[in-house]
mmCIF file with all atom_site columns, C-alpha atoms in Angstrom:
data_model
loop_
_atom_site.group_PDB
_atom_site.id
_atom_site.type_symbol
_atom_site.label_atom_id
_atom_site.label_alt_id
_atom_site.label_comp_id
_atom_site.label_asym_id
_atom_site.label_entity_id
_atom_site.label_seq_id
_atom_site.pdbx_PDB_ins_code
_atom_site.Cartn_x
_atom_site.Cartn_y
_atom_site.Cartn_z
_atom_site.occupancy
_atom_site.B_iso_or_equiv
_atom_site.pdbx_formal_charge
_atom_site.auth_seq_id
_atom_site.auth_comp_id
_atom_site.auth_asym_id
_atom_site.auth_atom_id
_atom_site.pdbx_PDB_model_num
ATOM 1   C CA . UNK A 1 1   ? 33.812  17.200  12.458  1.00 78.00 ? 1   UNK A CA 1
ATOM 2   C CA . UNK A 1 2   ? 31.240  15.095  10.945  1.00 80.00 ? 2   UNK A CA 1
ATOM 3   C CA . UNK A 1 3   ? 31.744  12.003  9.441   1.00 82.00 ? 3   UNK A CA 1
ATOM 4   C CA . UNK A 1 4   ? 31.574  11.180  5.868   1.00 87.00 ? 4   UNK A CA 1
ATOM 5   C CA . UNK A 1 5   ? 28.950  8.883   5.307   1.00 90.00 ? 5   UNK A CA 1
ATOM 6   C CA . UNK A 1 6   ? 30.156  5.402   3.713   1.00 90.00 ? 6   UNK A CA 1
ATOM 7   C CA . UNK A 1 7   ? 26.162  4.507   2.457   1.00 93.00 ? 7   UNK A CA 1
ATOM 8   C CA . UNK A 1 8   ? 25.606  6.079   -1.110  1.00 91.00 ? 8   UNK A CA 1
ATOM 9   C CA . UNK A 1 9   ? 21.678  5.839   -1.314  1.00 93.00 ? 9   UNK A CA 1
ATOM 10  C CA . UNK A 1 10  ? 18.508  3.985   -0.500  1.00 93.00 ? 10  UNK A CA 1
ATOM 11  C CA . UNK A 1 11  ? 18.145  1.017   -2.482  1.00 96.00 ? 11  UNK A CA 1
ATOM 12  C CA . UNK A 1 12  ? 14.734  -0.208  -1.720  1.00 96.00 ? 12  UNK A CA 1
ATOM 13  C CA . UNK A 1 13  ? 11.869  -0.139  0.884   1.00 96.00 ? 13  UNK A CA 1
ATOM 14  C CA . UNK A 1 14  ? 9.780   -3.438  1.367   1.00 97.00 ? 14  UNK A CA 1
ATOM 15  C CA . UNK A 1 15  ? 6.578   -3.455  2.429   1.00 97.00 ? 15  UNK A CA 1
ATOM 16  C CA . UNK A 1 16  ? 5.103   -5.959  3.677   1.00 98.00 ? 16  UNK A CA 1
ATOM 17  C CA . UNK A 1 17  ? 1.449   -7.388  1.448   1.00 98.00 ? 17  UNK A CA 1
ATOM 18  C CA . UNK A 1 18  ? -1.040  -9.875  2.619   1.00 96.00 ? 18  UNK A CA 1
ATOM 19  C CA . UNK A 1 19  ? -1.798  -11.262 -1.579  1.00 97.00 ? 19  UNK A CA 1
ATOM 20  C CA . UNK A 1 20  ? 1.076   -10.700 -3.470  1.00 98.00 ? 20  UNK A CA 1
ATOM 21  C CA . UNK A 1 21  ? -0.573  -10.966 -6.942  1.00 97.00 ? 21  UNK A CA 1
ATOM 22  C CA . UNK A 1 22  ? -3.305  -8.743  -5.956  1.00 97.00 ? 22  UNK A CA 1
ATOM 23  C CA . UNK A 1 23  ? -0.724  -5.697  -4.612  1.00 98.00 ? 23  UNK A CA 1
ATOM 24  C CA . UNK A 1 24  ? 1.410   -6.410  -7.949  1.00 98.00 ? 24  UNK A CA 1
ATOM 25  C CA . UNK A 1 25  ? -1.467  -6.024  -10.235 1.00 97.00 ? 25  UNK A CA 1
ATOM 26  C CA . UNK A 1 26  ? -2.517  -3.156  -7.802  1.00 97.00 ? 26  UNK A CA 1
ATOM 27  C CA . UNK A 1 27  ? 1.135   -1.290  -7.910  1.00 98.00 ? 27  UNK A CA 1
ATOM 28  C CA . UNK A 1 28  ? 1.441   -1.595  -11.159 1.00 97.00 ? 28  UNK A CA 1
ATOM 29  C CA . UNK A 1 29  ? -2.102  -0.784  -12.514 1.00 95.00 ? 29  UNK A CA 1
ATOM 30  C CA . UNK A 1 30  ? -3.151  1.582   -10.498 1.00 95.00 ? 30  UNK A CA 1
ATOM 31  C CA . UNK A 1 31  ? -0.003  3.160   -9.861  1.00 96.00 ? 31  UNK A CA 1
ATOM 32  C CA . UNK A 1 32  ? 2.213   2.762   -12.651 1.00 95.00 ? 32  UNK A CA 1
ATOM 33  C CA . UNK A 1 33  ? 4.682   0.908   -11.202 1.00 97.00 ? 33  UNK A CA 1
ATOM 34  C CA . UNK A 1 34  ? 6.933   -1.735  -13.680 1.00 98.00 ? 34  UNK A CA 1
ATOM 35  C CA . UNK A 1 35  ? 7.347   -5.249  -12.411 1.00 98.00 ? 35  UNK A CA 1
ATOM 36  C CA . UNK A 1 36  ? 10.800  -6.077  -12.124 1.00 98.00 ? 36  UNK A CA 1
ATOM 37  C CA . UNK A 1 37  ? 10.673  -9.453  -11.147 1.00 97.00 ? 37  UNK A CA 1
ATOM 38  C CA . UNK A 1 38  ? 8.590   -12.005 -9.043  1.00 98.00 ? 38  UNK A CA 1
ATOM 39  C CA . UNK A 1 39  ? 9.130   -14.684 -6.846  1.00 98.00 ? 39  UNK A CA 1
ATOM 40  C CA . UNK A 1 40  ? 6.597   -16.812 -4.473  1.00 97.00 ? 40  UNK A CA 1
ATOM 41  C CA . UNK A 1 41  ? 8.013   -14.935 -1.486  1.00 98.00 ? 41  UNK A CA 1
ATOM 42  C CA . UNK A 1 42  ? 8.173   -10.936 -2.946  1.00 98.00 ? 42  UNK A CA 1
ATOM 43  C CA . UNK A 1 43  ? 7.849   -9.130  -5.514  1.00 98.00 ? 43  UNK A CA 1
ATOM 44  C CA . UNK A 1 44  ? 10.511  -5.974  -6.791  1.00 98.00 ? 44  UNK A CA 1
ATOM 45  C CA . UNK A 1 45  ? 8.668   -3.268  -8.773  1.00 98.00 ? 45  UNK A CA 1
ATOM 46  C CA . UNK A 1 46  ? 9.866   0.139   -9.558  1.00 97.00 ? 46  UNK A CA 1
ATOM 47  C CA . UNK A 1 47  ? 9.033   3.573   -11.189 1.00 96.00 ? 47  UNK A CA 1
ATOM 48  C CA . UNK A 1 48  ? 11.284  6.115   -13.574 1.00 92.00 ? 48  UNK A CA 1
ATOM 49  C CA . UNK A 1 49  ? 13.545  6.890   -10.679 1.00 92.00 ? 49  UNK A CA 1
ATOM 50  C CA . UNK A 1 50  ? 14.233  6.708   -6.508  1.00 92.00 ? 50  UNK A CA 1
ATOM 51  C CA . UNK A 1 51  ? 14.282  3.024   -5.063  1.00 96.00 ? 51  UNK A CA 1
ATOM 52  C CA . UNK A 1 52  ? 12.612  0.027   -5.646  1.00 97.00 ? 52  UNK A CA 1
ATOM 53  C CA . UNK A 1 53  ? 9.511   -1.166  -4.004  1.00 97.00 ? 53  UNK A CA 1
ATOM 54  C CA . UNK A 1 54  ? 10.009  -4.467  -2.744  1.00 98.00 ? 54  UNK A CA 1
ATOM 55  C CA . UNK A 1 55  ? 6.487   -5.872  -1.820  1.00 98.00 ? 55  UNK A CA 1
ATOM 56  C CA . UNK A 1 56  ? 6.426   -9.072  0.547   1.00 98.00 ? 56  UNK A CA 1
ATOM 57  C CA . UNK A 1 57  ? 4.447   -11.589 1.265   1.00 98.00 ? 57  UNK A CA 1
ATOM 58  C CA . UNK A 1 58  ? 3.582   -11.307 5.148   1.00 97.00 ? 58  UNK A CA 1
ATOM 59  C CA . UNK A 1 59  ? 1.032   -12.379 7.594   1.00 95.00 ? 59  UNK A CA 1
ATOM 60  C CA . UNK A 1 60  ? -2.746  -10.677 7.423   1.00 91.00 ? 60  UNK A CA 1
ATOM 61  C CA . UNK A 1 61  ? -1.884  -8.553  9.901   1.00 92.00 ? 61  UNK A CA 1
ATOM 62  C CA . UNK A 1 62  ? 1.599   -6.811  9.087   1.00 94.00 ? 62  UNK A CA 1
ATOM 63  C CA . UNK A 1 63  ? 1.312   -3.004  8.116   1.00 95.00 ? 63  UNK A CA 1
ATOM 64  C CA . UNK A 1 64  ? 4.324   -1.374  6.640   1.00 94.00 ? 64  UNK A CA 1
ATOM 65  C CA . UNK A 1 65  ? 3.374   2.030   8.598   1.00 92.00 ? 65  UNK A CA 1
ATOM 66  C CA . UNK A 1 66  ? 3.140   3.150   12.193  1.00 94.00 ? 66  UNK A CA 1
ATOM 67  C CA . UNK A 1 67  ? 0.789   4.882   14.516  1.00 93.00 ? 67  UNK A CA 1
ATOM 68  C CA . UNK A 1 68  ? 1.700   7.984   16.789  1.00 95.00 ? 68  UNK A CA 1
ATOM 69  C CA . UNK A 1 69  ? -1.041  9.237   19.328  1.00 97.00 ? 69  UNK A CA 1
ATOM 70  C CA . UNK A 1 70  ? -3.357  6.254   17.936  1.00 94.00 ? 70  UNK A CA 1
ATOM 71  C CA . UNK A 1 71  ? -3.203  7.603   14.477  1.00 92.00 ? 71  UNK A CA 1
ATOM 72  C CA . UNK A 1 72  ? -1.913  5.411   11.612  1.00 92.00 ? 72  UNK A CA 1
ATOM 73  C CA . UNK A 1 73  ? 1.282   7.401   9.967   1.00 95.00 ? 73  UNK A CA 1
ATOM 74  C CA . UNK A 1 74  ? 2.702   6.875   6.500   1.00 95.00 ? 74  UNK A CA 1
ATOM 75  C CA . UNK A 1 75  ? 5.817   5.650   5.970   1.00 93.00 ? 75  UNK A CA 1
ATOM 76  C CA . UNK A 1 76  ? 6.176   5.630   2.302   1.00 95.00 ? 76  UNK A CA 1
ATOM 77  C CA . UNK A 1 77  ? 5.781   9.135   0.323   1.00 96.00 ? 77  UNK A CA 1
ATOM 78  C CA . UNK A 1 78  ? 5.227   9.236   -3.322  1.00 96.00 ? 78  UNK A CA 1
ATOM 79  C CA . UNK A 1 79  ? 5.943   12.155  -6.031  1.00 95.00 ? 79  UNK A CA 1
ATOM 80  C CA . UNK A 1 80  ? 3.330   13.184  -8.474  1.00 95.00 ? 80  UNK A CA 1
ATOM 81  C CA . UNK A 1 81  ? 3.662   16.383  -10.552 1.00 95.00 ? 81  UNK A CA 1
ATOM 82  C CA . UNK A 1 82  ? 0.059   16.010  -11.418 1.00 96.00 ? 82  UNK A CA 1
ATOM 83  C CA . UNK A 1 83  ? -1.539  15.486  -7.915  1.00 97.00 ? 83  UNK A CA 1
ATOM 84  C CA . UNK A 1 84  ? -4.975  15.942  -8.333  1.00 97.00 ? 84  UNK A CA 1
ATOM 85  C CA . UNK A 1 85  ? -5.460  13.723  -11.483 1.00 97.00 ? 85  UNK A CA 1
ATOM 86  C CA . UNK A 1 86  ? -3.566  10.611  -9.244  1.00 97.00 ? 86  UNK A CA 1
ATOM 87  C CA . UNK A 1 87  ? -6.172  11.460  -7.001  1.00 98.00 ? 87  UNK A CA 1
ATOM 88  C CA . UNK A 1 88  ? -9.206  11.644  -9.215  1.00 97.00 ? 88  UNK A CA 1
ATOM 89  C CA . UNK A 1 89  ? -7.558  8.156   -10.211 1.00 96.00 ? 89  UNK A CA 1
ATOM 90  C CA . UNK A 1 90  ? -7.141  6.014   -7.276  1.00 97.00 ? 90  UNK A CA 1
ATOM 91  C CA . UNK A 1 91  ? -11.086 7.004   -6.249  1.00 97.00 ? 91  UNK A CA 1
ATOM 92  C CA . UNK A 1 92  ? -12.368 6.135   -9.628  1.00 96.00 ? 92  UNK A CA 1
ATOM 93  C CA . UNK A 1 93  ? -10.224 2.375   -9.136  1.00 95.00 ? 93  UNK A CA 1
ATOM 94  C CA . UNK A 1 94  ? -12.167 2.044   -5.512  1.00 95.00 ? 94  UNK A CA 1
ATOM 95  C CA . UNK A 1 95  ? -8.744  2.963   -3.549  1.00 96.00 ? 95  UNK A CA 1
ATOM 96  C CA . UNK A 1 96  ? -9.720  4.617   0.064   1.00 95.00 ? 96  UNK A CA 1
ATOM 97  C CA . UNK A 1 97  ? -8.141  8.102   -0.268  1.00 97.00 ? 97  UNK A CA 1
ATOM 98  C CA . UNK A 1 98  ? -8.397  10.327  2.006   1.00 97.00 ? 98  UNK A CA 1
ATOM 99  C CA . UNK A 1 99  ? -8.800  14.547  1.532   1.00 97.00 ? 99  UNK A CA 1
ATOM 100 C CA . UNK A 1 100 ? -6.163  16.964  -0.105  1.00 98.00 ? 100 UNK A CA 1
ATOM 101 C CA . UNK A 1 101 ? -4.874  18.967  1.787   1.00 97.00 ? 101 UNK A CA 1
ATOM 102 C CA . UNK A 1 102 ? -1.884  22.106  1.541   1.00 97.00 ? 102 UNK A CA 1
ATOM 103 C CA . UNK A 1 103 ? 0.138   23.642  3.764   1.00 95.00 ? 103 UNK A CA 1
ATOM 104 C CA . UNK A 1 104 ? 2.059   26.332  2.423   1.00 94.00 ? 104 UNK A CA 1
ATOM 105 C CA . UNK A 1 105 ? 1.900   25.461  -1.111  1.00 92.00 ? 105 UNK A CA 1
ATOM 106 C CA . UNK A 1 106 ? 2.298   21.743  -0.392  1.00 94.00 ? 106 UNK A CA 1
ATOM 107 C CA . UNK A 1 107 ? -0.327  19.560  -1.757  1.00 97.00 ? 107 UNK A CA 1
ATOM 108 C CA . UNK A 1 108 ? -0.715  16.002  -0.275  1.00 98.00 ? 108 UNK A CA 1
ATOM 109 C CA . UNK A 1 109 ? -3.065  13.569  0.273   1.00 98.00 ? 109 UNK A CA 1
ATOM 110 C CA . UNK A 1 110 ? -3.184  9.736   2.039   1.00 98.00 ? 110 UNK A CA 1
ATOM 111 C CA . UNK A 1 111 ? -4.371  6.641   0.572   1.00 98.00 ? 111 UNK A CA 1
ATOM 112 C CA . UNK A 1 112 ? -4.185  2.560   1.520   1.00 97.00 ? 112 UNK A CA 1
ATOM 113 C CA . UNK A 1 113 ? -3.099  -0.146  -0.540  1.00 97.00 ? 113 UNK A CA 1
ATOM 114 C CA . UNK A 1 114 ? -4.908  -3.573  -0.847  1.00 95.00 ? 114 UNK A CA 1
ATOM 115 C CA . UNK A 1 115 ? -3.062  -4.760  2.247   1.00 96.00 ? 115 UNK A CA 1
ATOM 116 C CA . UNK A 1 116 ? -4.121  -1.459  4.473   1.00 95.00 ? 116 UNK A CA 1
ATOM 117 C CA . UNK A 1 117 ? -0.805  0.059   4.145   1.00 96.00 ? 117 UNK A CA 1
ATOM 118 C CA . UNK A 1 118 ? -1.399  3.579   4.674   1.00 97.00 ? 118 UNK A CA 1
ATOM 119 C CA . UNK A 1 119 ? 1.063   5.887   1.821   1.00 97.00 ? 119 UNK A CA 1
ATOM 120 C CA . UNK A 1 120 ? 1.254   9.559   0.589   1.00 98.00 ? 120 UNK A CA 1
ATOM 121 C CA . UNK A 1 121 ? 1.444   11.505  -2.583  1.00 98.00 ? 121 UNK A CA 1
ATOM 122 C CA . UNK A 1 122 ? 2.589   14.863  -2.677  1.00 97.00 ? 122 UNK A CA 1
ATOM 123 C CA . UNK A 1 123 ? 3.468   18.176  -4.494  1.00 96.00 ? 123 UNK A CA 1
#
């Protein structure tokens, strides 16, 4: 019998940023996020629909993905129905992006943020 979950939804992810006016303007210029509202410590931004982004201010060094087999892994994976023109966007801002790629009619590709954390955009 499995048990009916009591949790409704995810709410937010934060992630932690090293200059938190620089990954606001950067979230919400280059990828169309809405600021929500701002404090010294974090900021909560959000897009059309899922959860909010909650970006916080953290030591230099804090990365909100993970590495398997010494390989940096996303941790954060973003919709967009028009894939290639996000791309064609982030390079023309200076973002590091990497390749598109597709498997099996899946198109995705990985870029950084300002503060090195390592996301996704697929189709």
């Amino acid at each position: 019998m499995q048990l009916q979950s009591l949790i409704e939804e995810i709410h937010y992810f934060r992630i932690p940023v090293s200059e938190l006016e620089d990954s606001v303007r950067w979230y919400t210029e280059c990828l169309g996020f809405k600021l929500r509202r701002m404090t010294e410590e974090l900021a909560v931004v959000e897009l059309n629909a899922g959860p909010l982004l909650i970006l916080v201010k953290a030591d230099s060094d804090s990365r909100g993905h993970f590495t398997r087999n010494g390989e940096f892994e996303f941790a954060v994976g973003f919709t967009s129905p028009n894939i290639q023109r996000l791309r064609e966007s982030l390079i023309e801002s200076g973002v590091e992006v990497d390749d598109m790629k597709e498997e099996d009619g899946h198109f995705f590709f990985h870029f950084f943020d300002p503060s090195g954390n390592k996301l996704q955009a697929h189709w």
